[in-house]
Every structure is written in C-alpha cells, then in structure tokens.
CSV table of C-alpha atoms and ligand atoms in Angstrom, one decimal:
chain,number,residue,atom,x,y,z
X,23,UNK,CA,16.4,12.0,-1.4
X,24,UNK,CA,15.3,10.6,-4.8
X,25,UNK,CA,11.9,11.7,-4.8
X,26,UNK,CA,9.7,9.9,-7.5
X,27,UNK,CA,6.4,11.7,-9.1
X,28,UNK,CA,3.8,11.6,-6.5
X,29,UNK,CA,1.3,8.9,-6.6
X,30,UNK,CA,-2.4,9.1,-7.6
X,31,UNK,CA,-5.1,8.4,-4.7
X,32,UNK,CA,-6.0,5.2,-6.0
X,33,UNK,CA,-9.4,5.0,-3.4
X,34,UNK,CA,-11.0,8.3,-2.4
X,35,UNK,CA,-13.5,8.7,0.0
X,36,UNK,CA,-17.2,10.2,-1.1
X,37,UNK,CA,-17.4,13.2,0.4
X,38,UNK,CA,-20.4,14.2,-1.8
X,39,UNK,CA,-22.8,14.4,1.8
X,40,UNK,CA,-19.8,14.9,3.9
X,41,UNK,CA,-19.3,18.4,3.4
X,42,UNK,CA,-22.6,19.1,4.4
X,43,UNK,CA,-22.7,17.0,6.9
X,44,UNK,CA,-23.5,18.1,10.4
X,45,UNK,CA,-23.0,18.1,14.1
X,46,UNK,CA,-25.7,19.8,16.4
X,47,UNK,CA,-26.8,21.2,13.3
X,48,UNK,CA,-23.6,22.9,12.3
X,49,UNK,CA,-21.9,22.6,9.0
X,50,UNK,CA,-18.6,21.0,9.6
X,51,UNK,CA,-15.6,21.2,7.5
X,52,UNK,CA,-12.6,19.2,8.4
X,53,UNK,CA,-9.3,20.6,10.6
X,54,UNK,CA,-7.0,19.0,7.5
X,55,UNK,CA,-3.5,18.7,6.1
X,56,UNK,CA,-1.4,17.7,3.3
X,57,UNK,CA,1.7,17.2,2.3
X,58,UNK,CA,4.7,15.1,0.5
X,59,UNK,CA,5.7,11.8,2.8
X,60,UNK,CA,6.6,8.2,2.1
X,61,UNK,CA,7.4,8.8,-1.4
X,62,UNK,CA,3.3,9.8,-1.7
X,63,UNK,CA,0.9,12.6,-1.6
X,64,UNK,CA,-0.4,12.5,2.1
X,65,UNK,CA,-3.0,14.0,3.5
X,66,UNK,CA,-5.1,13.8,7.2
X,67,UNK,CA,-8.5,15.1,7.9
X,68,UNK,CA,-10.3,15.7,11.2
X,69,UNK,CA,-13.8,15.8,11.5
X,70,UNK,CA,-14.6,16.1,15.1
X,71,UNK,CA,-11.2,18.1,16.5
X,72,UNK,CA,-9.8,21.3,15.5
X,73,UNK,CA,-6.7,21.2,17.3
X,74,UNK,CA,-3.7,21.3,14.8
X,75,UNK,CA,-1.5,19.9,17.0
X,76,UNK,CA,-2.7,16.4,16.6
X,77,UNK,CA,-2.3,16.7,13.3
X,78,UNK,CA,0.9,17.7,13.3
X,79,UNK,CA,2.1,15.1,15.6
X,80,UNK,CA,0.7,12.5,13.3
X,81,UNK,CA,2.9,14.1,11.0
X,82,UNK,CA,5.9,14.0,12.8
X,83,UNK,CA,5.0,10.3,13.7
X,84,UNK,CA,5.1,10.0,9.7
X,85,UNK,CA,8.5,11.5,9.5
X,86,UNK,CA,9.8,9.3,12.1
X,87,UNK,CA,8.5,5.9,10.3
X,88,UNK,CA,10.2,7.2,7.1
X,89,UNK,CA,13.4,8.1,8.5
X,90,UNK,CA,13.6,4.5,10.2
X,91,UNK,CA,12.6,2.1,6.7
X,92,UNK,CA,13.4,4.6,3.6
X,93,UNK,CA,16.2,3.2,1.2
X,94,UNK,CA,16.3,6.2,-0.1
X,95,UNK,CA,17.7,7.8,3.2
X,96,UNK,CA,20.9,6.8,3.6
X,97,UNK,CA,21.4,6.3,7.6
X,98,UNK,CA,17.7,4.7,7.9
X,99,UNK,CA,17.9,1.2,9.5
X,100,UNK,CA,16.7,-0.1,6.3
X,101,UNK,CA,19.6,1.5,4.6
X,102,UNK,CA,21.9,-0.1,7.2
X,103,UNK,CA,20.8,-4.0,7.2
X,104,UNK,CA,21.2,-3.2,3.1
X,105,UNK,CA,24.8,-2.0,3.3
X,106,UNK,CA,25.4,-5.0,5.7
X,107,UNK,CA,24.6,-7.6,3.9
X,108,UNK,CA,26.4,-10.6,4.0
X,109,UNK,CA,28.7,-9.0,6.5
X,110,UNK,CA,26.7,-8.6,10.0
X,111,UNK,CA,23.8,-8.3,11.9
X,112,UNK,CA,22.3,-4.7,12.5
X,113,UNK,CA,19.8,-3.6,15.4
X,114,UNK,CA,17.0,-1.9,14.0
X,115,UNK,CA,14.2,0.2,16.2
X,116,UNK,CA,11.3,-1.9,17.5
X,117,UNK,CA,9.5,0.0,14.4
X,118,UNK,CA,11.3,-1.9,11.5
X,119,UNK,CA,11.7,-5.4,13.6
X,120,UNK,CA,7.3,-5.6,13.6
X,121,UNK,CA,7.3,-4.5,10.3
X,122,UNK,CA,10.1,-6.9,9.0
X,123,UNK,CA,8.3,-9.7,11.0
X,124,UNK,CA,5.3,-9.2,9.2
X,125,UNK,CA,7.0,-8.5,6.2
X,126,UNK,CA,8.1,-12.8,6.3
X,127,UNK,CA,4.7,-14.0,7.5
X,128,UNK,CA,3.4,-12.8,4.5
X,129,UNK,CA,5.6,-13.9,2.5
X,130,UNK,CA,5.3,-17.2,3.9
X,131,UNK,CA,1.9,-17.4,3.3
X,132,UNK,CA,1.7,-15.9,-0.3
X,133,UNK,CA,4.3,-18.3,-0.9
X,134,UNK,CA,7.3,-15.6,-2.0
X,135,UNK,CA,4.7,-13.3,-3.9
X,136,UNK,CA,4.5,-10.9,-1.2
X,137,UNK,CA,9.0,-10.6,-1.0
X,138,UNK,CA,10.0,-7.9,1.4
X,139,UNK,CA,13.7,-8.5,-0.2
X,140,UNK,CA,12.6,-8.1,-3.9
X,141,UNK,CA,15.3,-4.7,-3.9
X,142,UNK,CA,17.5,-5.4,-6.2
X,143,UNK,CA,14.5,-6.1,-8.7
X,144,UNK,CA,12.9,-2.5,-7.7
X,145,UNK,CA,16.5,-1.2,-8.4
X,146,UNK,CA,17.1,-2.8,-12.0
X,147,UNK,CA,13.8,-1.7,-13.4
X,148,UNK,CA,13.6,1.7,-11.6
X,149,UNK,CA,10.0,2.4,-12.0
X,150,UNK,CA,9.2,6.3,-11.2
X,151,UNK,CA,12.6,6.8,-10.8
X,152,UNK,CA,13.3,8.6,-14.5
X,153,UNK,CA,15.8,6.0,-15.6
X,154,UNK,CA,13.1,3.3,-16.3
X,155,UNK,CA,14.3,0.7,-18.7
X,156,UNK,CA,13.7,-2.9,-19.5
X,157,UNK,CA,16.6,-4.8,-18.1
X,158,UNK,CA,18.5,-8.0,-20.2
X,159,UNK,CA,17.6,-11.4,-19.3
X,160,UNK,CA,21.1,-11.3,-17.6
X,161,UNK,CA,20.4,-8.9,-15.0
X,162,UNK,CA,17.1,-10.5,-14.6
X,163,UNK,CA,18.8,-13.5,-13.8
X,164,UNK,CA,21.5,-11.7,-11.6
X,165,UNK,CA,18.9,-10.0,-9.4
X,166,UNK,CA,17.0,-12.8,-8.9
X,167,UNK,CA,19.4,-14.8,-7.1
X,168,UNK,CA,19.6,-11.7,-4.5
X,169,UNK,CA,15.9,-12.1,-3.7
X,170,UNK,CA,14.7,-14.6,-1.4
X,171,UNK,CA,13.2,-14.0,2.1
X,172,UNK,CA,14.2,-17.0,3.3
X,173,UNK,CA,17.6,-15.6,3.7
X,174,UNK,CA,16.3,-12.7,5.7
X,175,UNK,CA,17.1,-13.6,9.1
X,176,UNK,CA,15.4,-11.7,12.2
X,177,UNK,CA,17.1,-12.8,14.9
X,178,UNK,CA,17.1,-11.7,19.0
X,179,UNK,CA,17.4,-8.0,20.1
X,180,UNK,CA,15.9,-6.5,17.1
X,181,UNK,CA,18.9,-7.3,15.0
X,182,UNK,CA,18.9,-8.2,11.6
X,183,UNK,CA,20.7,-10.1,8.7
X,184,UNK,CA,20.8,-10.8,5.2
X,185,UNK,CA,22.5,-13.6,3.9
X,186,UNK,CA,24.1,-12.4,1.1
X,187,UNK,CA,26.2,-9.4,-0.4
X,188,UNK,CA,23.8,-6.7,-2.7
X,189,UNK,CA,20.5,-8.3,-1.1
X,190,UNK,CA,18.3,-5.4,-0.4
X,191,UNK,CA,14.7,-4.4,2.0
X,192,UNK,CA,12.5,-3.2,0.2
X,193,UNK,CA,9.7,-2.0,2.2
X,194,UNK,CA,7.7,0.3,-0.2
X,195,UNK,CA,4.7,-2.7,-0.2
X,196,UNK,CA,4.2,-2.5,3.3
X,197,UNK,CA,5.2,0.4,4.9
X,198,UNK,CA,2.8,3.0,4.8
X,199,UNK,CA,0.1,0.7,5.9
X,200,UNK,CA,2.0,0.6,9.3
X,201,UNK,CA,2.3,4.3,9.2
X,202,UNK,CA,-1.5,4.9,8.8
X,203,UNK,CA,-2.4,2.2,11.8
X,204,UNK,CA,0.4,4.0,13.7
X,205,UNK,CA,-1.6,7.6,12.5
X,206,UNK,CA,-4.1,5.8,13.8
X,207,UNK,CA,-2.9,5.2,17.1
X,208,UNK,CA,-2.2,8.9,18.0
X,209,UNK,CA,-5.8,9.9,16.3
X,210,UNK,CA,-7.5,7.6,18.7
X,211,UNK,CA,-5.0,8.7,22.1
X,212,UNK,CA,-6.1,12.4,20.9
X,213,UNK,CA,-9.5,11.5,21.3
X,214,UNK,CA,-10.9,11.7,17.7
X,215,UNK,CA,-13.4,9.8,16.5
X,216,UNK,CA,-14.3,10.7,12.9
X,217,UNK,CA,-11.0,11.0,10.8
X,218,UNK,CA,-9.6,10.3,7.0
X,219,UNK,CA,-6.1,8.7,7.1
X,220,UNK,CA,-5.1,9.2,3.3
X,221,UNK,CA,-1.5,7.8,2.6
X,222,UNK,CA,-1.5,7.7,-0.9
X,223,UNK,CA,-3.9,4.7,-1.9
X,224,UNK,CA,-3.5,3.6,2.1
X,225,UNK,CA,-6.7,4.7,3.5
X,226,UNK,CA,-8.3,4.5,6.9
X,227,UNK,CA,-11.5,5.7,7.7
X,228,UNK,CA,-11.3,6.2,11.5
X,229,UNK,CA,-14.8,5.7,13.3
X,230,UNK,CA,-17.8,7.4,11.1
X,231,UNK,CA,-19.1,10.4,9.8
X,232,UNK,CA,-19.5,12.9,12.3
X,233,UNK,CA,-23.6,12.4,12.2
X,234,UNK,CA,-22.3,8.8,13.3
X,235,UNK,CA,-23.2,7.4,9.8
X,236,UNK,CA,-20.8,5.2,8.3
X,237,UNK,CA,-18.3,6.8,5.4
X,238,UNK,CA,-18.9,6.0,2.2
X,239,UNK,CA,-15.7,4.7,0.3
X,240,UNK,CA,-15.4,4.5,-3.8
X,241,UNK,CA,-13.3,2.3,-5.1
X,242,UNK,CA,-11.6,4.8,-8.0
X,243,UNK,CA,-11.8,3.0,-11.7
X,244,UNK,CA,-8.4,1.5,-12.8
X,245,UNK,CA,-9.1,2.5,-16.1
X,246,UNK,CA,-9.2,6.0,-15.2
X,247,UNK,CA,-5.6,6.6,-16.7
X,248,UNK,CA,-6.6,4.9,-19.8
X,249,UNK,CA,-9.6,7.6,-20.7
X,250,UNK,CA,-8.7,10.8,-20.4
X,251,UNK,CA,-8.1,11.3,-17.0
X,252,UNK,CA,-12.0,11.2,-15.9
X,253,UNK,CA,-12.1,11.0,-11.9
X,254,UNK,CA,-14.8,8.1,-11.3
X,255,UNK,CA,-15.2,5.2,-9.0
X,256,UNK,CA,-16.5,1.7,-10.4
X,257,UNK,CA,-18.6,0.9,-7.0
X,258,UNK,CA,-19.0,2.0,-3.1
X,259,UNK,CA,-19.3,0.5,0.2
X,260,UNK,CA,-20.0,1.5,3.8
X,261,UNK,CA,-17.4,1.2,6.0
X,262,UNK,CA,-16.1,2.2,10.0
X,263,UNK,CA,-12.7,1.7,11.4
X,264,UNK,CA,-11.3,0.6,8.1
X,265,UNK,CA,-8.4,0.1,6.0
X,266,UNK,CA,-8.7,0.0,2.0
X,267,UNK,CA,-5.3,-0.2,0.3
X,268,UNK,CA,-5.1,-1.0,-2.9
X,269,UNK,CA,-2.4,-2.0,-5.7
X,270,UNK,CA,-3.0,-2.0,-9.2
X,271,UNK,CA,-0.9,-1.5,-12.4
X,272,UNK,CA,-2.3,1.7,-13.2
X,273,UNK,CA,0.3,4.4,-11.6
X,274,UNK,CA,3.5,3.9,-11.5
X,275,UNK,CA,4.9,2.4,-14.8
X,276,UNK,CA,6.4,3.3,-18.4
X,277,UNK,CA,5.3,1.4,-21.6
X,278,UNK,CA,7.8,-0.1,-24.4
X,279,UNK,CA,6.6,-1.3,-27.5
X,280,UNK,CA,3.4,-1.5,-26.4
X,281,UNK,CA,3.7,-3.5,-23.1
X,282,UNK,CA,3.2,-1.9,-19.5
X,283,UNK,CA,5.7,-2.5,-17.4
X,284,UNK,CA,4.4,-1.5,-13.4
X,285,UNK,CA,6.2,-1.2,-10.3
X,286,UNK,CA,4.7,-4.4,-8.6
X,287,UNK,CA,7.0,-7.0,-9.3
X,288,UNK,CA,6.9,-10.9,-9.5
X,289,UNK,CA,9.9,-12.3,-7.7
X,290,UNK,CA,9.8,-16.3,-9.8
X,291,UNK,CA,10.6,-14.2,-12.8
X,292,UNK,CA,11.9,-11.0,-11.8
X,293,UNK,CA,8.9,-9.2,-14.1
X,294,UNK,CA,6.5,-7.2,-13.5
X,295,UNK,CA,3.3,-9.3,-12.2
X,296,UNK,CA,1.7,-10.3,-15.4
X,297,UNK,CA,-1.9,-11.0,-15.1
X,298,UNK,CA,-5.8,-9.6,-15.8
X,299,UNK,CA,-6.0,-8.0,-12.8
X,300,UNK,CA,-6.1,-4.3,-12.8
X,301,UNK,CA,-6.5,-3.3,-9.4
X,302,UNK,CA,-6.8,-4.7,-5.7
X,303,UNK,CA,-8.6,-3.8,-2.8
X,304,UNK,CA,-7.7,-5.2,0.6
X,305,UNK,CA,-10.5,-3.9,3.2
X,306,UNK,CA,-9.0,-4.8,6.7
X,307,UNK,CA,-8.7,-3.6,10.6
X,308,UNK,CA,-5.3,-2.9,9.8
X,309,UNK,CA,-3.7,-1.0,7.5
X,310,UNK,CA,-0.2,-3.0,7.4
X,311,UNK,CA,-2.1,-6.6,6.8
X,312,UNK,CA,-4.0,-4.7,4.0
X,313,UNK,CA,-0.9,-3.3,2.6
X,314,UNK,CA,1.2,-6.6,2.6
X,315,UNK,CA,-1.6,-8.5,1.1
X,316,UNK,CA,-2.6,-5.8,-1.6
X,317,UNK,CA,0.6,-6.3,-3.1
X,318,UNK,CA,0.5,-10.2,-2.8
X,319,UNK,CA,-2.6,-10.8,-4.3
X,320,UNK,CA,-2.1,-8.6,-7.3
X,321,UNK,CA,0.9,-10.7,-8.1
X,322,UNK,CA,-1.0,-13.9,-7.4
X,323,UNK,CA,-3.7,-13.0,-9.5
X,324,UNK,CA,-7.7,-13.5,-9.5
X,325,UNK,CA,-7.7,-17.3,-8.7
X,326,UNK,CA,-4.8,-18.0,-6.6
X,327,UNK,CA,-5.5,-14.6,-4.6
X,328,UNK,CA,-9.1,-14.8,-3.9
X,329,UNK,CA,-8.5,-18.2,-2.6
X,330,UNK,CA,-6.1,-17.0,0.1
X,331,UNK,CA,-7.8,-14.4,0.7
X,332,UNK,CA,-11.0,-16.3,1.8
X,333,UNK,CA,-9.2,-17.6,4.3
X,334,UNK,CA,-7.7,-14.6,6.0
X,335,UNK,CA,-10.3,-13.8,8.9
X,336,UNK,CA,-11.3,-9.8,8.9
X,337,UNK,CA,-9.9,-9.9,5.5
X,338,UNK,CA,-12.3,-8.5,2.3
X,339,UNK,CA,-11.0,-8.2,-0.9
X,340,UNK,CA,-12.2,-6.7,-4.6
X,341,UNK,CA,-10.6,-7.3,-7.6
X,342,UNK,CA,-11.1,-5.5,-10.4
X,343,UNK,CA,-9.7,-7.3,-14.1
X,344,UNK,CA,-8.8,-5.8,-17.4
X,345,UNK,CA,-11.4,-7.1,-18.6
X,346,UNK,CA,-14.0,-4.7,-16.6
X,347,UNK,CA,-15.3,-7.3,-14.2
X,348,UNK,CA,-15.1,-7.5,-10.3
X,349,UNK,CA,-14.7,-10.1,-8.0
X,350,UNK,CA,-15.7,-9.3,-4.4
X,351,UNK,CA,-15.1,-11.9,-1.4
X,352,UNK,CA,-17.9,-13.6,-0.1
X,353,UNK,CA,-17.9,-11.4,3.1
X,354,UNK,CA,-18.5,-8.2,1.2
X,355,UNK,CA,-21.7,-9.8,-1.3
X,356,UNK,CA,-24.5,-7.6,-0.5
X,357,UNK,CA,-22.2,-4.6,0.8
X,358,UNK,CA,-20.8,-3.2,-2.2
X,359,UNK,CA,-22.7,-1.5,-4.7
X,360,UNK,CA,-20.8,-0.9,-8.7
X,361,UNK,CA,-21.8,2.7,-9.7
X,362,UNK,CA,-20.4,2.5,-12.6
X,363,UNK,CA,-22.8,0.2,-15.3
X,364,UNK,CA,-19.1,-0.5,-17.7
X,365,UNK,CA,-18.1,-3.0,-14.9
X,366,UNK,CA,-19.9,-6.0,-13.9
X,367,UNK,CA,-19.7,-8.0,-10.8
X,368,UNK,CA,-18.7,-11.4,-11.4
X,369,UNK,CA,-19.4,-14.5,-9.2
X,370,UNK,CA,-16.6,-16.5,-8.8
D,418,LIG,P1,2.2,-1.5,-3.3
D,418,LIG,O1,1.6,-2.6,-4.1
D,418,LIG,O2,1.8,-1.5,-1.9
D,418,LIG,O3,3.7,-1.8,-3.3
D,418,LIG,C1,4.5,-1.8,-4.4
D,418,LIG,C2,5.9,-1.5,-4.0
D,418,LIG,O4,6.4,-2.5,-3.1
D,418,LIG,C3,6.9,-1.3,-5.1
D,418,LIG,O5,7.0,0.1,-5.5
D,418,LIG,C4,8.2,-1.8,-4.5
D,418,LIG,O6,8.8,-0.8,-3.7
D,418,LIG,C5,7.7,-2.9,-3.6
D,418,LIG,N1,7.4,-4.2,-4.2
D,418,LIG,C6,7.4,-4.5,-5.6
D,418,LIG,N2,7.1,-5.8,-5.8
D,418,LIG,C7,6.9,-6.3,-4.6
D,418,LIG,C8,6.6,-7.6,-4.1
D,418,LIG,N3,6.4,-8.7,-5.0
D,418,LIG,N4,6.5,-7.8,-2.8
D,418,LIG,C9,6.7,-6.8,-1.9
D,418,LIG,N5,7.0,-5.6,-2.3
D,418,LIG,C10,7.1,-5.3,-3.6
D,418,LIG,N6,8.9,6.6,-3.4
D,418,LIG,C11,9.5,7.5,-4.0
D,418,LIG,O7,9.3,7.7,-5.1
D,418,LIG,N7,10.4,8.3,-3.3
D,418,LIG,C12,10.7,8.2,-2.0
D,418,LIG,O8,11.5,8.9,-1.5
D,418,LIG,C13,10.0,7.2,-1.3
D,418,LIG,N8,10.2,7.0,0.0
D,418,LIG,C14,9.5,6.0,0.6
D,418,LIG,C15,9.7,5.7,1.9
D,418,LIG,C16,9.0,4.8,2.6
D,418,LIG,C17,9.3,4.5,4.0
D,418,LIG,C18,8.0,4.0,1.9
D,418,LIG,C19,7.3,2.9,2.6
D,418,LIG,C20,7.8,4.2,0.6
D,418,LIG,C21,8.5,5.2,-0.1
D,418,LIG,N9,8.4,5.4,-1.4
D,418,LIG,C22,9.1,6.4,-2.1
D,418,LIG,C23,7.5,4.5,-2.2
D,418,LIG,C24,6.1,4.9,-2.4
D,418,LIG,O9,5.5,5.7,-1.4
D,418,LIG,C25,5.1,3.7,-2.5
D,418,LIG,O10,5.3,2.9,-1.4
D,418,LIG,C26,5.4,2.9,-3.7
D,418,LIG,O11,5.3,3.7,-4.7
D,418,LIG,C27,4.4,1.7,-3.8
D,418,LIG,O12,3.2,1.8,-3.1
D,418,LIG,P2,1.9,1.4,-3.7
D,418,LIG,O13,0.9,1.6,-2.5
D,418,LIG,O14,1.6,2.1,-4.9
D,418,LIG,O15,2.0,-0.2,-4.1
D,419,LIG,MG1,1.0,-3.0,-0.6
C-alpha cells in the first residue's frame, strides 16, 4: 500500500485540566491507543473504561472500513467500481453504498464542490504521494472530463457504476468521518461515555469529561506550518457528543515557484481550490456530514460556504482566512472564545 507521510492533527483537544481530571476523586489517565490507519495518524482514548478490548475492536472496525473504500488496496470495493468503469456495475458492502449515497447528496448541494469522483485529479497531481508535480493544461483538461458525479450511478442491491472508462472514487474527503461515527457506535454499545475519537483532523468528543464537564476543543492555528512549527490553537469552544473535522491548505502540499499547491482540489478547474481561506471547521453530530462538508466549503470559499452552511441544521462552521480573521456561524456567536490575540473574529 502507498502510504503517504502521516497527517498533522489539525484540531486537538485541550487536555490542559484533563489530565488532572477526576472521578470519585481519583486521578484518571485514559485506557488509549495509536496507530497508522486511513492514510492518518489515529489514535482512541478512553476515559471512563479500561478494558482494551473495546479499543481494539474499534480498531479492527477501522481496518474493516479501510479495506472496503481504500484505492490504494487493490481488491477494496472502491478499487473494483474503479477498474469497472464504463464496463459494469459492481456490488459493494452496505458500508460503501451509505457512504457513496452521501458522497452525491453532497455534492448535489455544494453544487460539484464536494466531487466524490474527483480521482483522476487526486491521481495527476499526486499530493503526499512523492511524485508531486504541476500537471499541463492538457492533462488538466483530460482529467476533467473524467470527473462528474452525475455519472456515478448507485443503483438497486448495493451495486454501483461509473459511466465512463478511467473515472475514479475517491473517498479520501469523506471517509474517515464515517469511520469515527462508526468508532463511535461500538464506544457507545461498549458502554463508554467519556471518549476522544482522533482520526487525523476527524475528531469526536464522545459524551464529556469524566467530571461530566464538557471537553474543551482548540481549533489548532493554520499558520502553525508557516512559523516554525509552534503548536498553538487560534480559539476554543465547549463541546459534547461532537464532531470537528477540519480541511485546510496547510498539510498536505508542495510549493513551485512560490505558489502552494494542496491536496483539496476544485473540480470546474481541475486546481487546487484557490481562495483566502486557510482552514475549516465543520462542528456536527456526525462525523461523515462534517467531513463531506469540510471539504466543500473550503473549495467554496468564505462567502458561498458560510451561506450554505447556515442553512444546514446541527451544522456550525469556523473559518479561518489567510488574512488572520475568523468567521464563526451564527449558531456558535457567543460559544467560541479566540486565544490567540493575532486573529480576530470577523462578523460577516
Ligand atoms: P479532506 O478535506 O477531508 O479531504 C481531502 C481529500 O479528499 C483529498 O486528499 C482527496 O483524496 C479528496 N478530495 C480532493 N478534492 C476533493 C473534492 N473537491 N471533493 C471531494 N473529495 C476531494 N492516504 C495515504 O497517504 N495513504 C493511504 O494509504 C491512504 N489510505 C486511505 C484510505 C481511506 C479509506 C481513506 C478515507 C483515506 C486514505 N488516505 C490515505 C487519505 C488520508 O487519510 C486523508 O483522507 C486525506 O489525506 C485527506 O483528508 P483530510 O482530512 O486532510 O482532507
Ligand atoms: Mg473532508
């Protein structure tokens, strides 16, 4: 498997009181584990349980996801609608069909900006991969007519089709945010109630704190790989039984002549999204809508994104700009607090 450098956290949670935080007066440390999964840096924290096994089933739960929507495993089902393409139908596992279903609604209501079939774009400009490089306008142009969701079908009995030839799934936006709500799942059957969900930027903050306060999440500075690799968050929020993914332009990308070239990927030009916005935040109940609309909304930008956004219910967003400013929605005015005095908060 092509395994590409492993991403950065982009939103941590404050653990400052946490690790003296208490039940029935005792300090607690969490049961926790890490390790190398969806292409990220994974890691699962227990507060309330101490029983490994859980953990390790979430694990395996992981694994499972993975082996089902990877392209870069060659008999995943993902892999499989890809080599069919343009020549028949494949049945996927009930796993890949939800995902791929809401894989098209949000494209259809980003309008193409979220683009589950934006592969052979990922492909040309291999971001992380090593052999990064800044395609012709030929290829561009090539790739682009692979790419439309419209011509991913999902048809009856989990089976699906794409169109044409060399169209390619790409599931890399919205996969892990499954996995954490299905991480999730097991936590919850198990019995826990005070967990960290950590998939590499994907984070879920099951229930609270053990002392039943709510977590404290930290939005990390975008910035951070622009100055010397100081670990800081720009503000905080209180949060239970919540998702925070976030996209941004800050970790996975190469620079030519002086222009950044990131992995997220507008699919009317076949470029990299090209806008002010730094990072995005999706607060939501569940990780996958978070992940899927991370990912659109950086490549709609501030305006367009903020607007949709307001009109997702159980949906909060903060966006942070080049510029140093943030944009919360409405929802979250009040809630989040900026630690860090560079940024300002922006009314929009
Ligand atoms: P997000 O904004 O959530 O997503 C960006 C990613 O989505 C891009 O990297 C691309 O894959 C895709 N994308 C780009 N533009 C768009 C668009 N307009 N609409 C929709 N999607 C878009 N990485 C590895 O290096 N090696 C691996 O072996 C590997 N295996 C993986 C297996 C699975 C099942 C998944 C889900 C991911 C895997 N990854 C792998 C990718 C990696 O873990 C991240 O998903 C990826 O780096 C981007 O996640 P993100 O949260 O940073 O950004
Ligand atoms: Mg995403």
């Amino acid at each position: 498997m092509n395994r590409r450098s492993i991403s950065v956290v982009i939103i941590f949670v404050i653990f400052v009181s946490l690790s003296s935080c208490t039940i029935d007066n005792k300090a607690i440390k969490p049961l926790s584990k890490d390790g190398f999964m969806l292409g990220t840096f994974v890691v699962i924290n227990l507060y309330d349980q101490k029983d490994e096994k859980i953990i390790d089933e979430v694990f395996e739960r992981l694994r499972e996801i993975e082996n089902r929507m990877s392209v870069n495993i060659e008999d995943s089902d993902i892999s499989l609608v890809n080599k069919n393409a343009g020549i028949k139908p494949v049945k996927v596992h009930q796993d890949v069909y939800y995902v791929l279903k809401k894989a098209k609604y949000y494209s259809e209501i980003s309008g193409g900006a979220f683009e589950p079939t934006i592969g052979p774009l990922v492909n040309l400009w291999g971001i992380g991969t090593g052999n990064e490089r800044v395609p012709s306008e030929e290829e561009i142009r090539k790739s682009l007519i692979k790419v439309d969701f419209n011509k991913l079908h999902l048809l009856g009995n989990n089976e699906v089709f794409l169109d044409e030839k060399d169209m390619m799934i790409d599931l890399g936006g919205i996969a892990k945010g499954y996995a954490a709500d299905e991480a999730k799942k097991i936590l919850l059957d198990r019995g826990v109630k005070s967990a960290i969900i950590d998939l590499g930027g994907n984070i879920y903050a099951l229930g609270s704190k053990p002392d039943g306060t709510p977590w404290r999440l930290g939005i990390q500075n975008p910035m951070i790989s622009r100055s010397r690799n100081k670990v800081s968050h720009i503000g905080i929020f209180d949060g239970k039984n919540i998702s925070v993914v976030t996209s941004g332009d800050y970790e996975r990308y190469f620079e030519e002549n002086g222009i950044r070239y990131h992995h997220i990927i507008d699919s009317k030009t076949g470029f990299p999204a090209r806008n002010n916005v730094a990072g995005i935040s999706v607060l939501s109940q569940d990780s996958i809508d978070g992940d899927a609309l991370s990912t659109a909304l950086f490549v709609l930008g501030l305006d367009e994104g903020l607007k949709l956004a307001e009109k997702i219910d159980g949906v909060d967003v903060i966006y942070i700009t080049k510029d140093m400013k943030i944009y919360i929605s409405s929802n979250l005015r009040g809630k989040f607090e900026i630690t860090n005095e560079e940024f300002e908060m922006m009314t929009p």
